Coordinates of C-alpha atoms in Angstrom, one line a residue:
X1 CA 101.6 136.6 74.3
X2 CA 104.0 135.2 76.9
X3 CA 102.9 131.5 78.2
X4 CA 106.2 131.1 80.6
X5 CA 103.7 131.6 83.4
X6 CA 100.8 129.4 82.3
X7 CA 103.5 126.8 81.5
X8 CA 105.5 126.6 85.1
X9 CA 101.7 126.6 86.5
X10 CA 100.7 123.7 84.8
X11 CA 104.1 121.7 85.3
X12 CA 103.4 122.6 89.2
X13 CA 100.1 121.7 88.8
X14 CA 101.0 118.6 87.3
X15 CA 103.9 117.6 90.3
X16 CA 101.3 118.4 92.9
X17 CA 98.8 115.8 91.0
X18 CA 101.7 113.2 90.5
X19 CA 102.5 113.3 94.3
X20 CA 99.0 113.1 95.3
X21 CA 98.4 110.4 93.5
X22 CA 101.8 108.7 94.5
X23 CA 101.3 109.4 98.1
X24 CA 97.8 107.5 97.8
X25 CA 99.2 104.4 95.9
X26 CA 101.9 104.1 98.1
X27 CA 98.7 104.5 101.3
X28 CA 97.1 101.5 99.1
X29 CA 100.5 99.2 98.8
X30 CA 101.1 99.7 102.1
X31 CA 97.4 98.6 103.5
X32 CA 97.3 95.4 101.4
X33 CA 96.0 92.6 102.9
X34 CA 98.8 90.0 104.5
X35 CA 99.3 86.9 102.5
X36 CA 100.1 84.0 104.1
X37 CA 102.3 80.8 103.2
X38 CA 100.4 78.5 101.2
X39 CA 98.7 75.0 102.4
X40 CA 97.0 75.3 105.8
X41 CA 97.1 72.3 108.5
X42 CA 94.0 70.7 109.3
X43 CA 93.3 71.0 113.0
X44 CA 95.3 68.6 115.4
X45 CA 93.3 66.3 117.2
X46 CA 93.9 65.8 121.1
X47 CA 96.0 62.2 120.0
X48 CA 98.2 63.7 117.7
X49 CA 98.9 66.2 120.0
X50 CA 99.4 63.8 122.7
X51 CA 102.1 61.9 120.1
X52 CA 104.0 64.5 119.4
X53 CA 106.9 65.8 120.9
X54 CA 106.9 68.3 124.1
X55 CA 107.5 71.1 122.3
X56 CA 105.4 70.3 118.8
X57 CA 102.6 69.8 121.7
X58 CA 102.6 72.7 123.6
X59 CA 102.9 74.8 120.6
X60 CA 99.6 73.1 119.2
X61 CA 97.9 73.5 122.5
X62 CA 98.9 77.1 122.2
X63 CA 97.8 77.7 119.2
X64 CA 94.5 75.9 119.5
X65 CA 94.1 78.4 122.4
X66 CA 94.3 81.1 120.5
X67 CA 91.7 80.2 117.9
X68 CA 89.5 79.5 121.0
X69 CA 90.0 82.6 122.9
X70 CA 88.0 84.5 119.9
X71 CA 91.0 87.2 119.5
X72 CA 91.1 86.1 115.3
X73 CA 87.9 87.8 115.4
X74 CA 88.0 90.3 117.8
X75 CA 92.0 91.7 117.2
X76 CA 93.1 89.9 114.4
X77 CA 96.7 91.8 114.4
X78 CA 97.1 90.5 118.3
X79 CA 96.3 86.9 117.3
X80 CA 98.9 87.5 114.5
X81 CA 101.3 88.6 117.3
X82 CA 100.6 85.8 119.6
X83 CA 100.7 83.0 117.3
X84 CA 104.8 84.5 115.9
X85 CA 105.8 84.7 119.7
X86 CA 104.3 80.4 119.6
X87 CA 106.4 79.9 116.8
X88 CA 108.9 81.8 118.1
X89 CA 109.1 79.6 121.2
X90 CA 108.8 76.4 119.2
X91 CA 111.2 76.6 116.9
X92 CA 113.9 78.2 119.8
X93 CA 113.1 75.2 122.2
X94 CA 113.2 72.2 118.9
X95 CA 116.9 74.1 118.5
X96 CA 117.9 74.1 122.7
X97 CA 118.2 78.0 122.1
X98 CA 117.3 81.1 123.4
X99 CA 114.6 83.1 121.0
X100 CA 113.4 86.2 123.1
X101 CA 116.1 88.3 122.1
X102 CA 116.7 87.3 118.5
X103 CA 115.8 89.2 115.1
X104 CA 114.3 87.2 113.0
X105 CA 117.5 86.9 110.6
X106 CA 118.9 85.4 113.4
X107 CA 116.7 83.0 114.6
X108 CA 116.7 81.6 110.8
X109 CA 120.6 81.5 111.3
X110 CA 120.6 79.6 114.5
X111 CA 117.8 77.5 113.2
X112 CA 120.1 76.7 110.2
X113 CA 123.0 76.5 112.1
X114 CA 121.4 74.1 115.1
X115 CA 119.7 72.2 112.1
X116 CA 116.3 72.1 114.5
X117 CA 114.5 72.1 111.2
X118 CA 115.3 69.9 108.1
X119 CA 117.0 72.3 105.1
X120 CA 113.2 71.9 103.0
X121 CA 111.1 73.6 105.4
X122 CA 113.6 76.5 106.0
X123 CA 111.9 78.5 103.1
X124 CA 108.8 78.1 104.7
X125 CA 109.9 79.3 108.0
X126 CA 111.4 82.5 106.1
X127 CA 107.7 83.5 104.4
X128 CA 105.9 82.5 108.1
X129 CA 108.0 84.2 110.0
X130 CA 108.3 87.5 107.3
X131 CA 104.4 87.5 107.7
X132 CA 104.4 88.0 111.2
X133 CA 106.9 90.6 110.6
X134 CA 105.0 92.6 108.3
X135 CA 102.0 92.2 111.0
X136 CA 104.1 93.4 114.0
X137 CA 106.6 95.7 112.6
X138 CA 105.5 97.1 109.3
X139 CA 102.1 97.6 110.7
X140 CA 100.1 95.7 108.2
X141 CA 96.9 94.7 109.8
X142 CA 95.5 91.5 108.4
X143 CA 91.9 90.6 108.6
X144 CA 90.1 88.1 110.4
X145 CA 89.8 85.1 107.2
X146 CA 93.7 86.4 106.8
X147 CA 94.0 85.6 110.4
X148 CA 92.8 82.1 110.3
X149 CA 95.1 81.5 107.6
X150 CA 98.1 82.7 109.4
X151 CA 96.9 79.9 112.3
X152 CA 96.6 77.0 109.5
X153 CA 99.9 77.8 107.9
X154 CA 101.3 77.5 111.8
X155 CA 100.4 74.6 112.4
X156 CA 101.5 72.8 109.6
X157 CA 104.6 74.2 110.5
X158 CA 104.6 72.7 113.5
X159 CA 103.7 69.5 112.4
X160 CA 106.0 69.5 109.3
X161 CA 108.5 70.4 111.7
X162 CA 107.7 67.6 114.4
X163 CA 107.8 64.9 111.2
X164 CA 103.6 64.5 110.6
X165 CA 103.2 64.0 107.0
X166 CA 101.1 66.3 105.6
X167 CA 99.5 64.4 102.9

């Protein structure tokens, strides 16, 4: 008997399987949930808002606005994409600069460059500011506890950022 045959169909059997089941771990990696920077901000109350800087402020009333308006629940990924254009804003007006046009890579530069936030919390920026990035551009869709915590880990950035000591 002659097996050539049986052989190249189970090898082709076998690369149809192998991408198959690549093609659906890559589906699953791709749809994990978004993970968030660690240690979330209580909420600010109305006189540590009213304390703080003009642009630590707004940014707080912003994002307390968003939590209110329900859109965690009801479109988490829009909340997400709100709450990056907030931070956005915040950390563009604590430098003096421009935002709306910058990558992210270089609103980290000017941030560094400007010094608008001190060299510790720079890191922290980077993972914020990658999660909104994966939200908005890689299309990962987080859920609505996932959500939340994207909205606690703002805030403390914002605080951090406008000097309230976290602990």
């Amino acid at each position: 008997r002659d097996w050539t045959l049986a052989i190249i169909a189970a090898v082709v059997l076998a690369a149809i399987i192998g991408l198959i089941l690549f093609l659906r771990w890559r589906k699953r990696r791709r749809n994990r949930p978004v993970r968030s920077v660690p240690r979330a901000a209580p909420v600010a109350s109305q006189s540590l808002i009213r304390q703080l800087d003009g642009p630590a402020a707004e940014a707080l009333r912003a994002l307390a606005a968003i939590e209110g308006s329900g859109v965690l629940e009801s479109d988490p990924t829009l909340g997400v994409e709100r709450m990056v254009q907030v931070v956005r804003t915040f950390l563009g007006r604590r430098g003096g600069f421009a935002q709306a046009d910058l990558t992210t890579a270089e609103l980290e530069r000017e941030l560094t460059r400007r010094r608008a936030v001190e060299p510790d919390l720079l890191p922290r920026v980077h993972r914020w500011l990658a999660v909104g990035d994966r939200v908005k551009y890689a299309g990962v869709p987080p859920d609505t506890a996932e959500a939340h915590d994207v909205l606690g880990d703002a805030r403390a950035l914002v605080m951090e950022a406008a000097g309230v000591n976290m602990t």
